[in-house]
Amino acid sequence: MVTGGSRGIGAAIAERFAREGWDLTISARGAEALDERASQLRRHGGRVLAVPADMTDDEAVANLVRRHGDEYGRCDALVINAGMGAMGRFAELPVRRLDRLYQVNVRAPFQLMQSLLPALRTAADATGAAKVIAVSSITGVYPEPQLSAYGATKAALISLCETFNLEESRNGISATSIAPGYVDTDMSEWTKGEDAIPAGEMISGDDVASVAHAVTELSRWAVLPQAILSRPGENMHRA
Ligand SMILES: NC(=O)c1ccc[n+]([C@@H]2O[C@H](COP(=O)([O-])OP(=O)(O)OC[C@H]3O[C@@H](n4cnc5c(N)ncnc54)[C@H](OP(=O)(O)O)[C@@H]3O)[C@@H](O)[C@H]2O)c1
C-alpha cells in the first residue's frame, strides 16, 4: 500500500514497486488523478487497487484498510507517504495549522500502522518479513527555520517507527523512516527557482523510491530504523 500515491514521491515509489512486479493499493484524496495513476501502473501487469481517502478522515482510512484487506488479505509493505507541509515563523504560525499537520502526518500513520498490523503479520508469517516505510523529512531530524510544526510532526513519525520496531521487529515486521531534504515535487514548488534551489539540484522521487524498494529487500534480521537523504555540499544538515 502506498498512500499519497497519485503524484510526487508516492507516485515514484508506486511506479518502482509496480515495475518490480508488486500488486499495489494506492490512495490519495483526488479520485481522478488516482485512477489515472492506477491505469498507468497496471501497464506493468500487476493488480492495482485505487482507493480515494483523506488522511484527516478516520472512516476513510478505515475503509482504505478494509478494501486492501478484502483485495489481498495481507500487506507486505506499507508505505506511509501522504503528508502535508506548512511554513511560518513561530511568532505567526496559527496553532490550528499544527492540528491539521498532526492529523495527516502523525495520527493517520498511527491509525494505518495499527489497523494494518494483522495484514502485515500475515505477510511476515508467509514470507519471513514485512515492512513499514514512512516518508518523514530531514526537518524531523535537523530542525529548519519556519518549519517548526512540520518538523515536529515528522520527528513524531520517526518516533512512531522506532517504537514500532521495539514492539514488532521480533515478529518480522520492521519500520524504516526515510528523511529526505528537498525533493523535486509539487510540495517543494515554493522553494524552486534561480534565487532558491533549482529543481534539478533537488533529490528526485526516484531516489526516494530506490531507498524504499531497497528496504523491502532486507531480511527480517536486518532492521533499518532511519535513512537520511541529504543534498550535496553544505546542505548536509539542511532541507
Ligand atoms: N517534496 C519534498 O521536498 C519533501 C521532502 C521531504 C519529505 N517530503 C514528504 O514526502 C511525502 C510526499 O510529498 P510530495 O513532495 O510527494 O508531495 P506532493 O507532490 O504534494 O504529493 C502528495 C501526495 O499525497 C496526497 N495527499 C496530500 N494530502 C493528503 C491527505 N490529506 N490525505 C490523503 N492524501 C493526501 C496527494 O494527493 P491529493 O492531493 O489528491 O490528496 C499526493 O498524492 C510527504 O509526506 C512529505 O512531507 C517531501
XYZ file of N, CA and C and ligand atoms in Angstrom:
765
model
N 0.843 -1.195 0.000
C 0.000 0.000 0.000
C 0.878 1.244 0.000
N 0.546 2.157 -0.886
C 1.273 3.434 -0.944
C 0.257 4.561 -0.771
N 0.342 5.303 0.327
C -0.552 6.453 0.479
C 0.082 7.663 -0.205
N -0.761 8.565 -0.678
C -0.240 9.705 -1.451
C 0.415 9.212 -2.732
N -0.190 8.180 -3.326
C 0.432 7.521 -4.484
C 0.083 8.129 -5.828
N -0.666 9.223 -5.830
C -1.122 9.761 -7.129
C -0.078 10.626 -7.810
N 0.811 11.259 -7.032
C 1.852 12.103 -7.660
C 3.054 12.215 -6.721
N 4.078 12.933 -7.196
C 5.252 13.199 -6.362
C 5.982 11.925 -5.945
N 6.466 11.935 -4.718
C 7.287 10.827 -4.214
C 6.489 9.518 -4.211
N 5.221 9.589 -3.793
C 4.389 8.382 -3.726
C 4.202 7.743 -5.094
N 4.029 8.586 -6.125
C 3.872 8.058 -7.484
C 5.163 7.377 -7.927
N 6.307 7.980 -7.596
C 7.602 7.376 -7.970
C 7.797 6.036 -7.254
N 7.381 5.974 -6.001
C 7.513 4.714 -5.245
C 6.576 3.651 -5.840
N 5.333 4.044 -6.116
C 4.368 3.087 -6.694
C 4.875 2.576 -8.044
N 5.415 3.472 -8.827
C 5.943 3.096 -10.153
C 7.078 2.066 -10.004
N 7.993 2.321 -9.047
C 9.113 1.394 -8.851
C 8.609 0.012 -8.414
N 7.660 0.000 -7.477
C 7.151 -1.279 -6.989
C 6.390 -2.017 -8.099
N 5.611 -1.281 -8.889
C 4.856 -1.916 -9.985
C 5.831 -2.537 -10.984
N 6.893 -1.804 -11.290
C 7.894 -2.327 -12.239
C 8.556 -3.589 -11.702
N 8.674 -3.663 -10.381
C 9.316 -4.831 -9.760
C 8.320 -5.976 -9.576
N 7.077 -5.790 -10.062
C 6.119 -6.894 -10.047
C 5.185 -6.956 -8.852
N 5.164 -5.887 -8.034
C 4.280 -5.897 -6.861
C 2.835 -5.598 -7.271
N 1.872 -6.206 -6.564
C 0.483 -5.763 -6.613
C 0.351 -4.601 -5.632
N -0.483 -3.630 -5.972
C -0.500 -2.394 -5.191
C -1.902 -1.943 -4.801
N -1.970 -1.260 -3.668
C -3.099 -0.390 -3.358
C -2.527 1.016 -3.296
N -3.123 1.937 -4.028
C -2.678 3.328 -3.922
C -3.846 4.186 -3.436
N -3.487 5.265 -2.742
C -4.511 6.123 -2.172
C -4.094 7.588 -2.217
N -5.081 8.457 -2.301
C -4.901 9.913 -2.215
C -6.315 10.480 -2.150
N -6.452 11.801 -1.990
C -7.803 12.378 -1.940
C -8.433 12.452 -3.331
N -7.689 12.968 -4.291
C -8.246 13.227 -5.624
C -8.442 11.938 -6.416
N -9.738 11.570 -6.629
C -10.053 10.276 -7.262
C -9.602 10.225 -8.718
N -9.727 11.349 -9.414
C -9.422 11.336 -10.847
C -7.926 11.069 -11.093
N -7.089 11.815 -10.408
C -5.630 11.634 -10.559
C -5.212 10.238 -10.109
N -5.909 9.751 -9.088
C -5.584 8.418 -8.559
C -5.904 7.333 -9.587
N -7.087 7.450 -10.201
C -7.483 6.462 -11.216
C -6.539 6.499 -12.413
N -6.155 7.712 -12.782
C -5.235 7.857 -13.911
C -3.893 7.178 -13.588
N -3.409 7.405 -12.375
C -2.143 6.777 -11.950
C -2.288 5.263 -11.937
N -3.434 4.778 -11.441
C -3.654 3.322 -11.361
C -3.598 2.705 -12.759
N -4.209 3.379 -13.746
C -4.183 2.829 -15.120
C -2.746 2.744 -15.615
N -1.957 3.781 -15.329
C -0.554 3.741 -15.775
C 0.213 2.597 -15.104
N -0.051 2.409 -13.821
C 0.667 1.361 -13.076
C 0.281 -0.039 -13.568
N -0.986 -0.190 -13.978
C -1.451 -1.519 -14.439
C -0.726 -1.972 -15.695
N -0.156 -1.028 -16.420
C 0.573 -1.405 -17.647
C 1.765 -2.316 -17.337
N 2.200 -2.312 -16.064
C 3.318 -3.203 -15.697
C 2.840 -4.630 -15.445
N 1.514 -4.825 -15.462
C 0.993 -6.198 -15.397
C 0.443 -6.630 -14.055
N 0.671 -5.838 -13.000
C 0.190 -6.245 -11.676
C -1.206 -5.709 -11.392
N -1.762 -6.153 -10.245
C -3.066 -5.627 -9.808
C -2.858 -4.284 -9.129
N -3.752 -3.355 -9.392
C -3.679 -2.054 -8.712
C -5.074 -1.663 -8.237
N -5.219 -1.542 -6.926
C -6.465 -1.087 -6.330
C -6.298 0.382 -5.979
N -7.209 1.222 -6.455
C -7.138 2.656 -6.153
C -8.279 3.020 -5.214
N -7.942 3.515 -4.030
C -8.967 3.855 -3.035
C -8.785 5.305 -2.589
N -9.696 6.189 -2.983
C -9.582 7.572 -2.505
C -9.781 7.643 -0.992
N -8.942 8.393 -0.309
C -9.101 8.557 1.149
C -8.381 9.831 1.588
N -9.071 10.596 2.410
C -8.444 11.768 3.020
C -7.874 11.333 4.372
N -6.596 11.571 4.567
C -5.932 11.099 5.786
C -6.414 11.819 7.047
N -7.257 12.851 6.890
C -7.817 13.504 8.084
C -9.152 12.860 8.482
N -9.572 11.844 7.727
C -10.891 11.248 7.930
C -10.730 9.792 8.403
N -10.964 9.578 9.698
C -10.794 8.234 10.302
C -11.517 7.150 9.519
N -12.763 7.442 9.150
C -13.585 6.427 8.476
C -13.005 6.099 7.097
N -12.493 7.132 6.424
C -11.893 6.912 5.096
C -10.623 6.059 5.224
N -9.843 6.297 6.258
C -8.630 5.494 6.477
C -9.024 4.053 6.798
N -10.059 3.892 7.622
C -10.531 2.536 7.966
C -11.025 1.815 6.708
N -11.735 2.549 5.853
C -12.241 1.955 4.610
C -11.093 1.531 3.691
N -10.042 2.361 3.641
C -8.855 2.034 2.835
C -8.247 0.700 3.301
N -8.109 0.560 4.598
C -7.531 -0.671 5.159
C -8.428 -1.869 4.858
N -9.747 -1.655 4.995
C -10.710 -2.729 4.716
C -10.626 -3.170 3.260
N -10.636 -2.192 2.356
C -10.602 -2.508 0.919
C -9.318 -3.265 0.560
N -8.188 -2.828 1.146
C -6.912 -3.520 0.896
C -6.988 -4.969 1.390
N -7.532 -5.152 2.589
C -7.638 -6.499 3.170
C -8.524 -7.407 2.325
N -9.660 -6.857 1.862
C -10.577 -7.658 1.031
C -9.896 -8.081 -0.265
N -9.067 -7.193 -0.816
C -8.435 -7.469 -2.109
C -7.276 -8.462 -1.988
N -6.441 -8.259 -0.945
C -5.181 -9.018 -0.901
C -5.040 -9.966 0.311
N -5.717 -9.619 1.420
C -5.633 -10.476 2.605
C -4.308 -10.378 3.352
N -3.388 -9.570 2.893
C -2.103 -9.391 3.581
C -1.467 -8.089 3.105
N -0.441 -7.641 3.839
C 0.272 -6.432 3.412
C 1.771 -6.668 3.609
N 2.494 -6.742 2.519
C 3.944 -6.992 2.595
C 4.713 -5.706 2.861
N 4.184 -4.596 2.378
C 4.850 -3.300 2.613
C 3.801 -2.196 2.687
N 3.873 -1.445 3.766
C 3.015 -0.269 3.930
C 3.885 0.965 3.767
N 3.622 1.740 2.725
C 4.407 2.964 2.505
C 3.549 4.164 2.910
N 3.901 4.740 4.046
C 3.164 5.906 4.558
C 3.832 7.143 3.993
N 3.223 7.661 2.946
C 3.858 8.761 2.228
C 3.008 10.029 2.209
N 1.683 9.885 2.235
C 0.825 11.083 2.201
C 1.207 11.988 3.357
N 1.395 13.244 3.048
C 1.782 14.177 4.103
C 1.510 15.583 3.650
N 1.522 16.507 4.614
C 1.359 17.902 4.212
C 2.330 18.788 4.961
N 2.573 19.963 4.392
C 3.516 20.895 4.992
C 2.843 22.200 5.366
N 3.547 23.006 6.150
C 3.087 24.365 6.479
C 4.316 25.174 6.852
N 4.351 26.388 6.374
C 5.502 27.257 6.647
C 5.072 28.457 7.444
N 5.933 28.925 8.295
C 5.628 30.156 9.015
C 6.515 30.262 10.238
N 6.838 31.478 10.597
C 7.681 31.663 11.771
C 6.883 31.331 13.033
N 7.594 30.895 14.052
C 6.980 30.546 15.338
C 6.016 31.625 15.799
N 6.454 32.884 15.617
C 5.670 34.016 16.118
C 4.308 34.127 15.451
N 4.176 33.564 14.263
C 2.953 33.804 13.487
C 2.138 32.555 13.120
N 2.734 31.387 13.134
C 2.033 30.195 12.615
C 0.792 29.887 13.471
N -0.401 29.904 12.869
C -1.610 29.620 13.667
C -1.569 28.200 14.239
N -1.955 28.048 15.490
C -1.895 26.744 16.157
C -2.739 25.711 15.423
N -3.847 26.147 14.805
C -4.716 25.167 14.117
C -4.003 24.508 12.933
N -2.978 25.191 12.396
C -2.214 24.551 11.313
C -1.496 23.308 11.848
N -0.988 23.425 13.069
C -0.315 22.283 13.698
C -1.296 21.118 13.866
N -2.533 21.430 14.239
C -3.529 20.365 14.434
C -3.728 19.572 13.147
N -3.825 20.284 12.020
C -4.083 19.612 10.745
C -2.855 18.789 10.312
N -1.670 19.375 10.478
C -0.444 18.628 10.148
C -0.362 17.351 10.978
N -0.734 17.492 12.260
C -0.657 16.334 13.154
C -1.586 15.217 12.676
N -2.774 15.619 12.235
C -3.742 14.615 11.744
C -3.173 13.822 10.573
N -2.618 14.534 9.600
C -2.162 13.878 8.366
C -0.811 13.194 8.568
N 0.105 13.853 9.274
C 1.494 13.366 9.339
C 1.767 12.420 10.499
N 0.881 12.390 11.499
C 1.135 11.535 12.679
C -0.062 10.622 12.991
N -1.253 11.228 13.085
C -2.411 10.441 13.523
C -2.783 9.372 12.492
N -2.853 9.767 11.223
C -3.196 8.788 10.178
C -2.129 7.686 10.087
N -0.823 8.038 10.112
C 0.179 6.965 10.129
C 0.000 5.994 11.292
N -0.314 6.521 12.489
C -0.536 5.645 13.642
C -1.714 4.717 13.362
N -2.802 5.300 12.860
C -4.003 4.502 12.559
C -3.693 3.429 11.512
N -2.930 3.793 10.486
C -2.585 2.825 9.428
C -1.710 1.707 9.976
N -0.680 2.073 10.746
C 0.234 1.049 11.280
C -0.524 0.094 12.193
N -1.430 0.645 12.998
C -2.178 -0.179 13.930
C -3.176 -1.079 13.206
N -3.936 -0.502 12.282
C -5.019 -1.300 11.686
C -4.514 -2.257 10.612
N -3.325 -1.988 10.059
C -2.779 -2.934 9.070
C -1.866 -3.988 9.706
N -1.693 -3.898 11.015
C -0.785 -4.845 11.684
C -1.158 -6.308 11.442
N -2.437 -6.682 11.554
C -2.764 -8.097 11.268
C -2.358 -8.504 9.853
N -2.572 -7.622 8.870
C -2.209 -7.949 7.475
C -0.691 -7.990 7.300
N 0.020 -7.139 8.028
C 1.497 -7.171 7.986
C 1.999 -8.468 8.619
N 1.338 -8.886 9.711
C 1.735 -10.148 10.378
C 1.483 -11.337 9.466
N 0.365 -11.309 8.748
C 0.067 -12.403 7.817
C 1.167 -12.508 6.765
N 1.597 -11.342 6.232
C 2.654 -11.343 5.211
C 3.975 -11.829 5.810
N 4.292 -11.360 7.006
C 5.556 -11.764 7.637
C 5.560 -13.266 7.925
N 4.408 -13.799 8.330
C 4.329 -15.244 8.583
C 4.533 -16.025 7.283
N 4.045 -15.456 6.173
C 4.131 -16.171 4.890
C 5.530 -16.081 4.284
N 6.163 -14.919 4.395
C 7.425 -14.718 3.655
C 8.631 -14.481 4.566
N 8.390 -14.271 5.843
C 9.502 -14.009 6.767
C 9.612 -12.563 7.172
N 9.183 -11.644 6.301
C 9.362 -10.227 6.640
C 8.272 -9.367 6.016
N 7.883 -8.320 6.731
C 7.015 -7.279 6.168
C 7.584 -5.937 6.622
N 7.349 -4.914 5.819
C 7.998 -3.615 6.089
C 6.996 -2.477 6.162
N 7.275 -1.563 7.068
C 6.597 -0.260 7.073
C 7.651 0.761 6.656
N 7.323 1.565 5.663
C 8.260 2.585 5.177
C 7.536 3.920 5.279
N 8.048 4.807 6.123
C 7.360 6.084 6.348
C 8.206 7.211 5.777
N 7.610 8.007 4.905
C 8.354 9.138 4.355
C 8.234 10.303 5.340
N 9.316 10.502 6.087
C 9.393 11.596 7.060
C 10.009 12.795 6.348
N 10.954 13.459 6.973
C 11.629 14.606 6.352
C 12.905 14.880 7.134
N 13.888 15.447 6.449
C 15.132 15.798 7.140
C 14.865 16.846 8.231
N 13.755 17.601 8.073
C 13.418 18.596 9.101
C 12.953 17.938 10.405
N 12.624 16.636 10.341
C 12.289 15.902 11.553
C 13.532 15.453 12.302
N 14.693 15.591 11.657
C 15.965 15.204 12.275
C 16.784 16.459 12.603
N 16.886 17.355 11.629
C 17.608 18.626 11.791
C 16.614 19.758 11.589
N 16.201 20.433 12.648
C 15.168 21.463 12.524
C 15.570 22.599 11.577
N 14.551 23.167 10.964
C 14.752 24.181 9.931
C 13.875 25.386 10.284
N 14.406 26.629 10.133
C 13.563 27.792 10.431
C 12.279 27.762 9.610
N 11.190 28.222 10.197
C 9.871 28.335 9.560
C 9.169 27.000 9.358
N 9.794 25.913 9.799
C 9.150 24.605 9.629
C 8.970 23.901 10.987
N 8.662 24.691 12.017
C 8.560 24.125 13.370
C 7.486 23.045 13.452
N 6.278 23.355 12.979
C 5.169 22.398 13.118
C 5.399 21.189 12.212
N 5.804 21.459 10.993
C 6.076 20.361 10.048
C 7.170 19.454 10.614
N 8.295 20.055 11.022
C 9.417 19.272 11.553
C 9.014 18.464 12.776
N 8.190 19.066 13.632
C 7.772 18.354 14.850
C 6.926 17.131 14.495
N 6.033 17.271 13.501
C 5.211 16.103 13.131
C 6.069 15.032 12.459
N 7.071 15.453 11.700
C 7.928 14.462 11.037
C 8.856 13.773 12.045
N 9.257 14.504 13.099
C 10.028 13.872 14.185
C 9.150 12.854 14.909
N 7.873 13.194 15.070
C 6.945 12.264 15.729
C 6.777 10.995 14.884
N 6.763 11.157 13.573
C 6.630 9.992 12.685
C 7.855 9.070 12.830
N 9.039 9.679 12.927
C 10.266 8.890 13.140
C 10.146 8.125 14.462
N 9.622 8.792 15.471
C 9.474 8.164 16.787
C 8.482 6.994 16.728
N 7.392 7.150 15.985
C 6.433 6.043 15.833
C 7.129 4.815 15.262
N 7.977 5.042 14.256
C 8.684 3.916 13.622
C 9.635 3.247 14.613
N 10.301 4.059 15.429
C 11.249 3.495 16.400
C 10.523 2.603 17.409
N 9.410 3.088 17.938
C 8.681 2.293 18.931
C 8.089 1.048 18.282
N 7.593 1.219 17.060
C 7.055 0.082 16.320
C 8.108 -1.021 16.223
N 9.345 -0.634 15.928
C 10.425 -1.625 15.818
C 10.671 -2.344 17.148
N 10.625 -1.579 18.240
C 10.853 -2.203 19.549
C 9.802 -3.270 19.837
N 8.565 -3.010 19.381
C 7.478 -3.930 19.711
C 7.278 -5.042 18.669
N 7.563 -4.749 17.395
C 7.160 -5.671 16.336
C 8.289 -6.338 15.545
N 9.520 -5.790 15.637
C 10.538 -6.304 14.713
C 10.918 -7.757 15.011
N 10.722 -8.187 16.249
C 10.958 -9.613 16.565
C 9.985 -10.513 15.809
N 8.833 -9.939 15.431
C 7.834 -10.708 14.677
C 8.068 -10.631 13.172
N 9.157 -9.990 12.754
C 9.469 -9.929 11.325
C 8.934 -8.690 10.623
N 8.324 -7.774 11.402
C 7.785 -6.551 10.780
C 8.602 -5.371 11.290
N 9.303 -4.711 10.391
C 10.105 -3.574 10.845
C 9.738 -2.311 10.085
N 10.052 -1.185 10.699
C 9.696 0.119 10.125
C 10.953 0.931 9.839
N 10.937 1.604 8.712
C 12.037 2.491 8.328
C 11.457 3.863 8.021
N 11.989 4.898 8.648
C 11.594 6.248 8.229
C 12.665 6.766 7.280
N 12.199 7.330 6.184
C 13.116 7.949 5.226
C 12.984 9.461 5.407
N 14.123 10.123 5.614
C 14.103 11.558 5.919
C 14.866 12.335 4.844
N 14.173 12.709 3.752
C 14.867 13.423 2.678
C 14.889 14.934 2.888
N 15.914 15.576 2.304
C 15.887 17.021 2.115
C 14.935 17.317 0.968
N 15.027 18.508 0.382
C 14.070 18.886 -0.660
C 14.058 17.907 -1.828
N 12.839 17.456 -2.160
C 12.627 16.549 -3.284
C 11.850 17.332 -4.347
N 12.202 17.124 -5.595
C 11.569 17.853 -6.693
C 10.144 17.353 -6.938
N 9.169 17.962 -6.247
C 7.743 17.616 -6.414
C 6.925 18.912 -6.295
N 5.607 18.770 -6.368
C 4.729 19.937 -6.179
C 4.951 20.577 -4.804
N 5.204 19.744 -3.797
C 5.298 20.269 -2.433
C 6.450 21.251 -2.249
N 7.522 21.047 -3.020
C 8.698 21.922 -2.862
C 8.700 23.061 -3.885
N 7.581 23.244 -4.599
C 7.493 24.243 -5.669
C 7.902 25.638 -5.190
N 7.464 25.978 -3.960
C 7.691 27.326 -3.438
C 9.174 27.671 -3.282
N 10.024 26.662 -3.210
C 11.436 26.944 -2.937
C 12.328 26.777 -4.170
N 11.691 26.552 -5.332
C 12.480 26.367 -6.551
C 12.762 27.713 -7.218
N 13.748 27.725 -8.101
C 13.999 28.961 -8.846
C 15.430 29.411 -8.728
N 15.746 30.454 -9.480
C 17.145 30.897 -9.551
C 17.669 31.417 -8.224
N 16.792 32.104 -7.458
C 17.238 32.648 -6.171
C 17.209 31.604 -5.073
N 16.595 30.479 -5.370
C 16.460 29.459 -4.332
C 17.179 28.186 -4.766
N 16.481 27.052 -4.782
C 17.132 25.793 -5.136
C 16.595 25.345 -6.490
N 17.442 25.227 -7.501
C 16.938 24.751 -8.793
C 16.383 23.328 -8.651
N 15.256 23.066 -9.331
C 14.618 21.749 -9.231
C 15.602 20.625 -9.549
N 16.484 20.893 -10.553
C 17.432 19.863 -10.974
C 18.490 19.523 -9.937
N 18.598 20.368 -8.891
C 19.571 20.075 -7.830
C 18.907 19.474 -6.597
N 17.600 19.197 -6.727
C 16.912 18.556 -5.597
C 17.000 17.033 -5.737
N 16.720 16.359 -4.649
C 16.612 14.894 -4.662
C 15.415 14.551 -5.558
N 15.479 13.445 -6.283
C 14.337 13.080 -7.132
C 13.434 12.077 -6.408
N 12.196 12.002 -6.872
C 11.283 10.989 -6.348
C 11.854 9.594 -6.561
N 12.541 9.407 -7.676
C 13.161 8.100 -7.958
C 14.226 7.743 -6.922
N 14.963 8.770 -6.448
C 15.962 8.497 -5.403
C 15.275 7.927 -4.155
N 14.178 8.563 -3.773
C 13.459 8.090 -2.575
C 12.888 6.690 -2.842
N 12.390 6.491 -4.063
C 11.835 5.171 -4.423
C 12.914 4.089 -4.339
N 14.145 4.435 -4.715
C 15.234 3.443 -4.650
C 15.485 3.009 -3.209
N 15.448 3.965 -2.287
C 15.653 3.614 -0.873
C 14.477 2.761 -0.383
N 13.251 3.184 -0.745
C 12.065 2.436 -0.292
C 12.112 0.995 -0.803
N 12.461 0.846 -2.068
C 12.495 -0.509 -2.617
C 13.613 -1.338 -1.987
N 14.772 -0.701 -1.738
C 15.893 -1.426 -1.104
C 15.477 -1.967 0.269
N 14.667 -1.196 0.979
C 14.218 -1.642 2.311
C 13.463 -2.967 2.208
N 12.672 -3.123 1.140
C 11.880 -4.354 1.010
C 12.761 -5.566 0.689
N 13.997 -5.312 0.323
C 14.887 -6.445 0.020
C 15.644 -6.934 1.258
N 15.489 -6.215 2.370
C 16.159 -6.638 3.606
C 15.420 -7.818 4.232
N 16.178 -8.728 4.818
C 15.556 -9.855 5.508
C 15.001 -9.374 6.851
N 14.263 -10.252 7.532
C 13.708 -9.883 8.839
C 14.802 -9.632 9.883
N 16.022 -10.052 9.583
C 17.109 -9.924 10.555
C 17.859 -8.605 10.405
N 17.482 -7.809 9.435
C 18.126 -6.503 9.245
C 17.071 -5.404 9.380
N 17.196 -4.615 10.436
C 16.255 -3.519 10.684
C 16.971 -2.201 10.379
N 16.397 -1.431 9.481
C 16.959 -0.108 9.155
C 16.006 0.930 9.744
N 16.303 1.465 10.926
C 15.334 2.352 11.568
C 15.126 3.655 10.804
N 16.213 4.174 10.226
C 16.105 5.502 9.634
C 17.093 5.675 8.493
N 16.655 6.299 7.418
C 17.562 6.634 6.325
C 17.437 8.132 6.066
N 18.540 8.852 6.193
C 18.536 10.294 5.932
C 19.097 10.521 4.536
N 18.340 11.256 3.729
C 18.775 11.549 2.361
C 19.065 13.041 2.269
N 20.357 13.385 2.217
C 20.756 14.801 2.161
C 21.045 15.223 0.740
N 21.052 16.538 0.524
C 21.548 17.066 -0.751
C 23.051 17.312 -0.606
N 23.785 17.448 -1.711
C 25.243 17.537 -1.629
C 25.769 18.842 -0.999
N 27.050 18.805 -0.662
C 27.766 20.006 -0.225
C 27.357 20.495 1.142
N 27.220 21.821 1.265
C 26.966 22.424 2.571
C 25.528 22.235 3.043
N 24.733 21.550 2.213
C 23.328 21.340 2.574
C 23.122 20.110 3.443
N 24.233 19.488 3.846
C 24.175 18.188 4.517
C 23.093 18.094 5.596
N 23.022 19.077 6.488
C 22.050 19.018 7.566
C 20.944 20.051 7.376
N 20.702 20.393 6.115
C 19.649 21.364 5.788
C 18.637 20.696 4.863
N 17.423 21.204 4.841
C 16.428 20.665 3.916
C 16.883 20.918 2.481
N 8.893 17.383 -1.574
C 9.777 17.499 -0.599
O 10.694 18.356 -0.641
C 9.726 16.565 0.575
C 10.876 16.455 1.380
C 10.845 15.608 2.480
C 9.709 14.879 2.760
N 8.593 15.022 1.975
C 7.419 14.226 2.337
O 7.149 13.322 1.283
C 5.767 12.994 1.251
C 5.245 13.166 -0.168
O 5.441 14.519 -0.547
P 5.494 15.012 -2.060
O 6.576 16.008 -2.130
O 5.469 13.864 -2.981
O 4.103 15.816 -2.100
P 3.080 16.047 -3.291
O 3.764 16.039 -4.605
O 2.315 17.242 -2.861
O 2.138 14.734 -3.216
C 1.409 14.476 -2.057
C 0.590 13.209 -2.247
O -0.151 12.963 -1.036
C -1.559 13.111 -1.284
N -2.141 13.808 -0.142
C -1.894 15.068 0.277
N -2.641 15.361 1.343
C -3.395 14.263 1.608
C -4.397 13.951 2.575
N -4.806 14.843 3.498
N -4.964 12.729 2.535
C -4.598 11.818 1.601
N -3.652 12.052 0.663
C -3.075 13.263 0.665
C -1.651 13.892 -2.605
O -2.834 13.644 -3.350
P -4.180 14.516 -3.098
O -3.778 15.950 -3.043
O -5.072 14.161 -4.237
O -4.731 14.019 -1.800
C -0.433 13.337 -3.358
O -0.718 12.064 -3.884
C 5.103 13.898 2.285
O 4.892 13.172 3.469
C 6.127 14.995 2.515
O 6.008 15.562 3.783
C 8.585 15.836 0.881
